Amino acid sequence: MSTILVTGGAGFIGSAVIRQLIAETDVTVINVDKLTYAGNLQSLISVADNPRYCFEHVDICDTATVANLFHKHQPDAVMHLAAESHVDRSITGPAAFIETNIIGTYTLLQAARKYWNELSTERKNTFRFHHISTDEVYGSLGEAGFFTENTAYQPNSPYSASKASSDHLVRAWYHTFGLPVVTTNCSNNYGPYHFPEKLIPLIILNACNGKPLPIYGKGDNIRDWLYVDDHARALRLVLERGRVGETYNIGGWNEKSNLEVVHAICTILDELRPQDAPYASLITYVPDRPGHDHRYAIDAGKVAHELGWKPLETFETGLRKTVNWYLTNPDWVDAVISGEYKNWIQQNYSDRGAS
Ligand code: NAD
Ligand code: TYD
């Protein structure tokens, strides 16, 4: 692979993928991102001046511009991460989820298909369209069992329904048009550069600022947590060696209730930044999320057996790294909390297409 077009590269997972690709491979990366509230180029400062990195400020719903990107950069693969990604936002404002996650994926698939059709036979055979999706498409589990690649889709939130739709489109573009696709469905990620609307960074930063730690409902909902760099490694493996037309579930074998997660963060903070009262005293129960899925748990056996992937971090080591990162990166944190990161992008990238 020499050139990979990464959509959503200024987001949490996309930026981790790009930092890894630049640091650990010799590929050229084209970061295609609209820079919504979740896109933050400050997460990519370490690669911004690398000659193998290029930023394109583009909305994936913009048909003409997306088509031009393929002609201009001649990618060997697409890693499609651009999405609206927060369940709570999908409840209060689903339109952007339908637009980006469904129409945006459709737009990208059409552009990729046209480009792919015109490639030489050799390049056609090696081209890949890698769609990055979520385990939330499978719905909610009871106390037992795991999501496998054969679990029926039962999305419950506007977010998961929009991602399920995009998964189906990707599947159809493979079966109907022969576009060489792979799809991955991953569990909840956590780690550095995570926008503090999601549970783990929100709890860390609220705790540090003496604010309430909001727990939806009873806090007994269960998520399967994976450190973001482990996800990025799995994505690279699937792109390189995954079988065309297949889907791969990726998860950390780390099931935790939300209350367990919040207590684990508080315990680490009690140790690293002790205060008079334990941080857990800030825990506050708030009304539950409508339609709140009870439990997600991934059987990651296929990606382990077929491709030899396994996570390097346990939940304990990954969470400690994460808390430590938020404590030692006040510049990134302050810019995100104040909204200053948008001005920073304006000042630093206005000459490179960002506005
Ligand atoms: P994120 O919200 O942090 O980042 C999304 C990125 O996409 C942002 O940089 C944003 O600017 C960009 N974007 C949004 N709309 C766009 C558009 N119309 N055109 C171009 N760019 C646009 O999301 P994330 O947590 O990094 O998730 C990345 C992908 O991984 C998503 O597809 C998500 O569904 C999937 N996923 C996430 C998780 C998780 O726990 N975060 C787990 C499994 C799968
Ligand atoms: P979140 O990080 O939003 O990810 P997702 O909804 O995609 O799983 O939420 C993780 C879990 O934490 C989920 O069960 C909802 C819960 N939660 C809270 O209890 N309080 C909060 O403030 C947030 C943001 C989430």
PDB file of C-alpha atoms in Angstrom, residues 125-308:
ATOM      1  CA  ASN A 125      -6.994  -6.412  -7.448  1.00  0.00           C
ATOM      2  CA  THR A 126      -5.101  -4.849  -4.567  1.00  0.00           C
ATOM      3  CA  PHE A 127      -7.399  -1.827  -3.969  1.00  0.00           C
ATOM      4  CA  ARG A 128      -9.393  -1.967  -0.716  1.00  0.00           C
ATOM      5  CA  PHE A 129     -12.316   0.028   0.693  1.00  0.00           C
ATOM      6  CA  HIS A 130     -12.194  -0.467   4.470  1.00  0.00           C
ATOM      7  CA  HIS A 131     -15.370   0.584   6.247  1.00  0.00           C
ATOM      8  CA  ILE A 132     -14.917   1.202   9.978  1.00  0.00           C
ATOM      9  CA  SER A 133     -18.065   0.528  11.977  1.00  0.00           C
ATOM     10  CA  THR A 134     -19.363  -0.245  15.431  1.00  0.00           C
ATOM     11  CA  ASP A 135     -20.657  -3.204  17.435  1.00  0.00           C
ATOM     12  CA  GLU A 136     -23.726  -1.075  18.233  1.00  0.00           C
ATOM     13  CA  VAL A 137     -25.284  -2.247  14.940  1.00  0.00           C
ATOM     14  CA  TYR A 138     -26.002  -5.583  16.665  1.00  0.00           C
ATOM     15  CA  GLY A 139     -28.248  -3.995  19.297  1.00  0.00           C
ATOM     16  CA  SER A 140     -28.209  -4.954  22.954  1.00  0.00           C
ATOM     17  CA  LEU A 141     -27.217  -8.185  24.719  1.00  0.00           C
ATOM     18  CA  GLY A 142     -28.716  -9.714  27.849  1.00  0.00           C
ATOM     19  CA  GLU A 143     -26.468 -10.941  30.637  1.00  0.00           C
ATOM     20  CA  ALA A 144     -24.868 -13.698  28.523  1.00  0.00           C
ATOM     21  CA  GLY A 145     -23.473 -14.171  25.015  1.00  0.00           C
ATOM     22  CA  PHE A 146     -21.306 -12.200  22.609  1.00  0.00           C
ATOM     23  CA  PHE A 147     -21.719 -10.429  19.283  1.00  0.00           C
ATOM     24  CA  THR A 148     -20.183 -12.462  16.465  1.00  0.00           C
ATOM     25  CA  GLU A 149     -19.901 -11.614  12.777  1.00  0.00           C
ATOM     26  CA  ASN A 150     -23.097 -13.659  12.276  1.00  0.00           C
ATOM     27  CA  THR A 151     -25.231 -11.839  14.850  1.00  0.00           C
ATOM     28  CA  ALA A 152     -28.326 -10.283  13.262  1.00  0.00           C
ATOM     29  CA  TYR A 153     -28.368  -6.498  13.005  1.00  0.00           C
ATOM     30  CA  GLN A 154     -30.753  -4.852  15.502  1.00  0.00           C
ATOM     31  CA  PRO A 155     -29.670  -1.211  15.832  1.00  0.00           C
ATOM     32  CA  ASN A 156     -31.558   0.736  18.498  1.00  0.00           C
ATOM     33  CA  SER A 157     -30.302   4.334  18.381  1.00  0.00           C
ATOM     34  CA  PRO A 158     -30.297   6.767  15.465  1.00  0.00           C
ATOM     35  CA  TYR A 159     -26.478   6.510  15.566  1.00  0.00           C
ATOM     36  CA  SER A 160     -26.378   2.714  15.351  1.00  0.00           C
ATOM     37  CA  ALA A 161     -29.171   2.664  12.761  1.00  0.00           C
ATOM     38  CA  SER A 162     -27.203   5.063  10.566  1.00  0.00           C
ATOM     39  CA  LYS A 163     -24.037   2.972  10.947  1.00  0.00           C
ATOM     40  CA  ALA A 164     -25.999  -0.215  10.195  1.00  0.00           C
ATOM     41  CA  SER A 165     -27.301   1.444   7.025  1.00  0.00           C
ATOM     42  CA  SER A 166     -23.768   2.324   5.980  1.00  0.00           C
ATOM     43  CA  ASP A 167     -22.608  -1.270   6.640  1.00  0.00           C
ATOM     44  CA  HIS A 168     -25.391  -2.536   4.372  1.00  0.00           C
ATOM     45  CA  LEU A 169     -24.438  -0.089   1.613  1.00  0.00           C
ATOM     46  CA  VAL A 170     -20.810  -1.229   1.776  1.00  0.00           C
ATOM     47  CA  ARG A 171     -21.909  -4.857   1.589  1.00  0.00           C
ATOM     48  CA  ALA A 172     -24.121  -4.083  -1.417  1.00  0.00           C
ATOM     49  CA  TRP A 173     -21.318  -2.282  -3.279  1.00  0.00           C
ATOM     50  CA  TYR A 174     -19.247  -5.478  -2.880  1.00  0.00           C
ATOM     51  CA  HIS A 175     -21.944  -7.943  -3.898  1.00  0.00           C
ATOM     52  CA  THR A 176     -23.454  -5.874  -6.697  1.00  0.00           C
ATOM     53  CA  PHE A 177     -20.500  -3.944  -8.095  1.00  0.00           C
ATOM     54  CA  GLY A 178     -17.520  -6.052  -6.968  1.00  0.00           C
ATOM     55  CA  LEU A 179     -15.850  -3.199  -5.062  1.00  0.00           C
ATOM     56  CA  PRO A 180     -13.234  -4.921  -2.831  1.00  0.00           C
ATOM     57  CA  VAL A 181     -14.438  -4.022   0.653  1.00  0.00           C
ATOM     58  CA  VAL A 182     -13.692  -5.092   4.206  1.00  0.00           C
ATOM     59  CA  THR A 183     -15.772  -4.009   7.194  1.00  0.00           C
ATOM     60  CA  THR A 184     -14.834  -3.948  10.865  1.00  0.00           C
ATOM     61  CA  ASN A 185     -17.234  -3.601  13.795  1.00  0.00           C
ATOM     62  CA  CYS A 186     -15.521  -2.510  16.975  1.00  0.00           C
ATOM     63  CA  SER A 187     -16.495  -2.068  20.606  1.00  0.00           C
ATOM     64  CA  ASN A 188     -16.093   1.142  22.660  1.00  0.00           C
ATOM     65  CA  ASN A 189     -12.686   2.773  22.263  1.00  0.00           C
ATOM     66  CA  TYR A 190     -10.886   4.909  24.816  1.00  0.00           C
ATOM     67  CA  GLY A 191      -7.512   6.615  25.011  1.00  0.00           C
ATOM     68  CA  PRO A 192      -5.752   9.947  24.373  1.00  0.00           C
ATOM     69  CA  TYR A 193      -7.294  12.709  22.182  1.00  0.00           C
ATOM     70  CA  HIS A 194     -10.863  11.536  22.909  1.00  0.00           C
ATOM     71  CA  PHE A 195     -13.455  14.340  22.720  1.00  0.00           C
ATOM     72  CA  PRO A 196     -14.850  14.834  26.251  1.00  0.00           C
ATOM     73  CA  GLU A 197     -18.481  14.145  25.419  1.00  0.00           C
ATOM     74  CA  LYS A 198     -17.874  10.373  25.690  1.00  0.00           C
ATOM     75  CA  LEU A 199     -17.923   8.649  29.071  1.00  0.00           C
ATOM     76  CA  ILE A 200     -14.227   8.149  29.874  1.00  0.00           C
ATOM     77  CA  PRO A 201     -12.756  11.563  28.951  1.00  0.00           C
ATOM     78  CA  LEU A 202     -15.845  13.321  30.348  1.00  0.00           C
ATOM     79  CA  ILE A 203     -15.422  11.627  33.713  1.00  0.00           C
ATOM     80  CA  ILE A 204     -11.670  12.299  33.855  1.00  0.00           C
ATOM     81  CA  LEU A 205     -12.058  15.998  33.073  1.00  0.00           C
ATOM     82  CA  ASN A 206     -15.143  16.560  35.235  1.00  0.00           C
ATOM     83  CA  ALA A 207     -13.360  14.908  38.150  1.00  0.00           C
ATOM     84  CA  CYS A 208     -10.269  17.078  37.664  1.00  0.00           C
ATOM     85  CA  ASN A 209     -12.502  20.156  37.683  1.00  0.00           C
ATOM     86  CA  GLY A 210     -14.528  19.120  40.742  1.00  0.00           C
ATOM     87  CA  LYS A 211     -17.699  18.743  38.657  1.00  0.00           C
ATOM     88  CA  PRO A 212     -20.391  16.046  39.074  1.00  0.00           C
ATOM     89  CA  LEU A 213     -19.692  12.677  37.419  1.00  0.00           C
ATOM     90  CA  PRO A 214     -22.987  11.903  35.631  1.00  0.00           C
ATOM     91  CA  ILE A 215     -24.077   8.261  35.589  1.00  0.00           C
ATOM     92  CA  TYR A 216     -27.047   7.474  33.378  1.00  0.00           C
ATOM     93  CA  GLY A 217     -29.673   5.330  35.122  1.00  0.00           C
ATOM     94  CA  LYS A 218     -28.192   2.865  37.615  1.00  0.00           C
ATOM     95  CA  GLY A 219     -24.765   2.681  35.969  1.00  0.00           C
ATOM     96  CA  ASP A 220     -25.178  -1.030  35.308  1.00  0.00           C
ATOM     97  CA  ASN A 221     -24.980  -0.821  31.514  1.00  0.00           C
ATOM     98  CA  ILE A 222     -22.000  -2.771  30.211  1.00  0.00           C
ATOM     99  CA  ARG A 223     -19.546  -1.833  27.487  1.00  0.00           C
ATOM    100  CA  ASP A 224     -16.527  -3.750  26.140  1.00  0.00           C
ATOM    101  CA  TRP A 225     -13.577  -1.318  26.182  1.00  0.00           C
ATOM    102  CA  LEU A 226     -10.625  -1.288  23.778  1.00  0.00           C
ATOM    103  CA  TYR A 227      -7.586   0.999  23.888  1.00  0.00           C
ATOM    104  CA  VAL A 228      -7.587   3.104  20.717  1.00  0.00           C
ATOM    105  CA  ASP A 229      -4.056   2.164  19.583  1.00  0.00           C
ATOM    106  CA  ASP A 230      -5.022  -1.519  19.777  1.00  0.00           C
ATOM    107  CA  HIS A 231      -7.995  -0.749  17.527  1.00  0.00           C
ATOM    108  CA  ALA A 232      -5.729   1.123  15.096  1.00  0.00           C
ATOM    109  CA  ARG A 233      -3.391  -1.901  14.911  1.00  0.00           C
ATOM    110  CA  ALA A 234      -6.325  -4.207  14.230  1.00  0.00           C
ATOM    111  CA  LEU A 235      -7.555  -1.901  11.459  1.00  0.00           C
ATOM    112  CA  ARG A 236      -4.153  -1.944   9.781  1.00  0.00           C
ATOM    113  CA  LEU A 237      -4.065  -5.754   9.904  1.00  0.00           C
ATOM    114  CA  VAL A 238      -7.549  -6.119   8.459  1.00  0.00           C
ATOM    115  CA  LEU A 239      -6.714  -3.664   5.683  1.00  0.00           C
ATOM    116  CA  GLU A 240      -3.508  -5.543   4.818  1.00  0.00           C
ATOM    117  CA  ARG A 241      -4.637  -9.126   5.270  1.00  0.00           C
ATOM    118  CA  GLY A 242      -8.411  -9.264   5.744  1.00  0.00           C
ATOM    119  CA  ARG A 243     -10.392 -11.251   3.196  1.00  0.00           C
ATOM    120  CA  VAL A 244     -12.367  -9.185   0.699  1.00  0.00           C
ATOM    121  CA  GLY A 245     -16.103  -9.074   1.418  1.00  0.00           C
ATOM    122  CA  GLU A 246     -15.620 -10.231   5.031  1.00  0.00           C
ATOM    123  CA  THR A 247     -16.487  -8.457   8.249  1.00  0.00           C
ATOM    124  CA  TYR A 248     -14.335  -8.634  11.380  1.00  0.00           C
ATOM    125  CA  ASN A 249     -15.441  -7.896  14.927  1.00  0.00           C
ATOM    126  CA  ILE A 250     -12.842  -6.152  17.091  1.00  0.00           C
ATOM    127  CA  GLY A 251     -13.095  -5.951  20.865  1.00  0.00           C
ATOM    128  CA  GLY A 252     -11.020  -5.871  23.989  1.00  0.00           C
ATOM    129  CA  TRP A 253     -12.486  -8.720  26.064  1.00  0.00           C
ATOM    130  CA  ASN A 254     -12.923  -5.984  28.690  1.00  0.00           C
ATOM    131  CA  GLU A 255     -16.530  -5.902  29.814  1.00  0.00           C
ATOM    132  CA  LYS A 256     -17.166  -3.301  32.500  1.00  0.00           C
ATOM    133  CA  SER A 257     -20.277  -1.668  33.893  1.00  0.00           C
ATOM    134  CA  ASN A 258     -20.277   2.122  33.632  1.00  0.00           C
ATOM    135  CA  LEU A 259     -20.074   2.350  37.413  1.00  0.00           C
ATOM    136  CA  GLU A 260     -16.980   0.110  37.415  1.00  0.00           C
ATOM    137  CA  VAL A 261     -15.363   2.345  34.769  1.00  0.00           C
ATOM    138  CA  VAL A 262     -16.081   5.514  36.731  1.00  0.00           C
ATOM    139  CA  HIS A 263     -14.797   4.008  39.994  1.00  0.00           C
ATOM    140  CA  ALA A 264     -11.623   2.814  38.218  1.00  0.00           C
ATOM    141  CA  ILE A 265     -10.956   6.354  36.950  1.00  0.00           C
ATOM    142  CA  CYS A 266     -11.590   7.806  40.423  1.00  0.00           C
ATOM    143  CA  THR A 267      -9.160   5.324  42.003  1.00  0.00           C
ATOM    144  CA  ILE A 268      -6.383   6.260  39.569  1.00  0.00           C
ATOM    145  CA  LEU A 269      -7.022   9.977  40.157  1.00  0.00           C
ATOM    146  CA  ASP A 270      -7.032   9.461  43.945  1.00  0.00           C
ATOM    147  CA  GLU A 271      -3.526   8.080  43.509  1.00  0.00           C
ATOM    148  CA  LEU A 272      -2.139  10.483  40.878  1.00  0.00           C
ATOM    149  CA  ARG A 273      -3.807  13.714  41.993  1.00  0.00           C
ATOM    150  CA  PRO A 274      -5.020  13.212  45.589  1.00  0.00           C
ATOM    151  CA  GLN A 275      -7.586  15.588  47.057  1.00  0.00           C
ATOM    152  CA  ASP A 276      -9.281  15.848  50.470  1.00  0.00           C
ATOM    153  CA  ALA A 277     -12.363  13.887  49.389  1.00  0.00           C
ATOM    154  CA  PRO A 278     -12.203  10.791  47.161  1.00  0.00           C
ATOM    155  CA  TYR A 279     -13.170  11.589  43.562  1.00  0.00           C
ATOM    156  CA  ALA A 280     -15.985   8.996  43.740  1.00  0.00           C
ATOM    157  CA  SER A 281     -17.865  11.397  46.016  1.00  0.00           C
ATOM    158  CA  LEU A 282     -18.619  13.401  42.845  1.00  0.00           C
ATOM    159  CA  ILE A 283     -20.666  10.532  41.337  1.00  0.00           C
ATOM    160  CA  THR A 284     -24.174  11.766  40.486  1.00  0.00           C
ATOM    161  CA  TYR A 285     -27.008   9.645  39.119  1.00  0.00           C
ATOM    162  CA  VAL A 286     -28.891  11.348  36.288  1.00  0.00           C
ATOM    163  CA  PRO A 287     -31.918  10.290  34.177  1.00  0.00           C
ATOM    164  CA  ASP A 288     -31.209   7.420  31.825  1.00  0.00           C
ATOM    165  CA  ARG A 289     -30.552   7.781  28.079  1.00  0.00           C
ATOM    166  CA  PRO A 290     -33.715   6.917  26.073  1.00  0.00           C
ATOM    167  CA  GLY A 291     -33.423   3.445  24.533  1.00  0.00           C
ATOM    168  CA  HIS A 292     -30.144   2.857  26.395  1.00  0.00           C
ATOM    169  CA  ASP A 293     -28.583  -0.429  25.184  1.00  0.00           C
ATOM    170  CA  HIS A 294     -27.884  -2.635  28.185  1.00  0.00           C
ATOM    171  CA  ARG A 295     -24.804  -4.620  27.210  1.00  0.00           C
ATOM    172  CA  TYR A 296     -22.274  -4.848  24.375  1.00  0.00           C
ATOM    173  CA  ALA A 297     -19.693  -7.652  24.258  1.00  0.00           C
ATOM    174  CA  ILE A 298     -17.613  -8.690  21.262  1.00  0.00           C
ATOM    175  CA  ASP A 299     -16.340 -12.128  20.359  1.00  0.00           C
ATOM    176  CA  ALA A 300     -13.072 -11.065  18.712  1.00  0.00           C
ATOM    177  CA  GLY A 301     -12.104 -14.662  17.886  1.00  0.00           C
ATOM    178  CA  LYS A 302     -12.162 -14.281  14.093  1.00  0.00           C
ATOM    179  CA  VAL A 303      -9.675 -11.412  13.896  1.00  0.00           C
ATOM    180  CA  ALA A 304      -7.501 -13.203  16.468  1.00  0.00           C
ATOM    181  CA  HIS A 305      -7.465 -16.602  14.715  1.00  0.00           C
ATOM    182  CA  GLU A 306      -7.357 -15.400  11.107  1.00  0.00           C
ATOM    183  CA  LEU A 307      -5.047 -12.438  11.445  1.00  0.00           C
ATOM    184  CA  GLY A 308      -3.259 -13.048  14.747  1.00  0.00           C
TER     185      GLY A 308
END
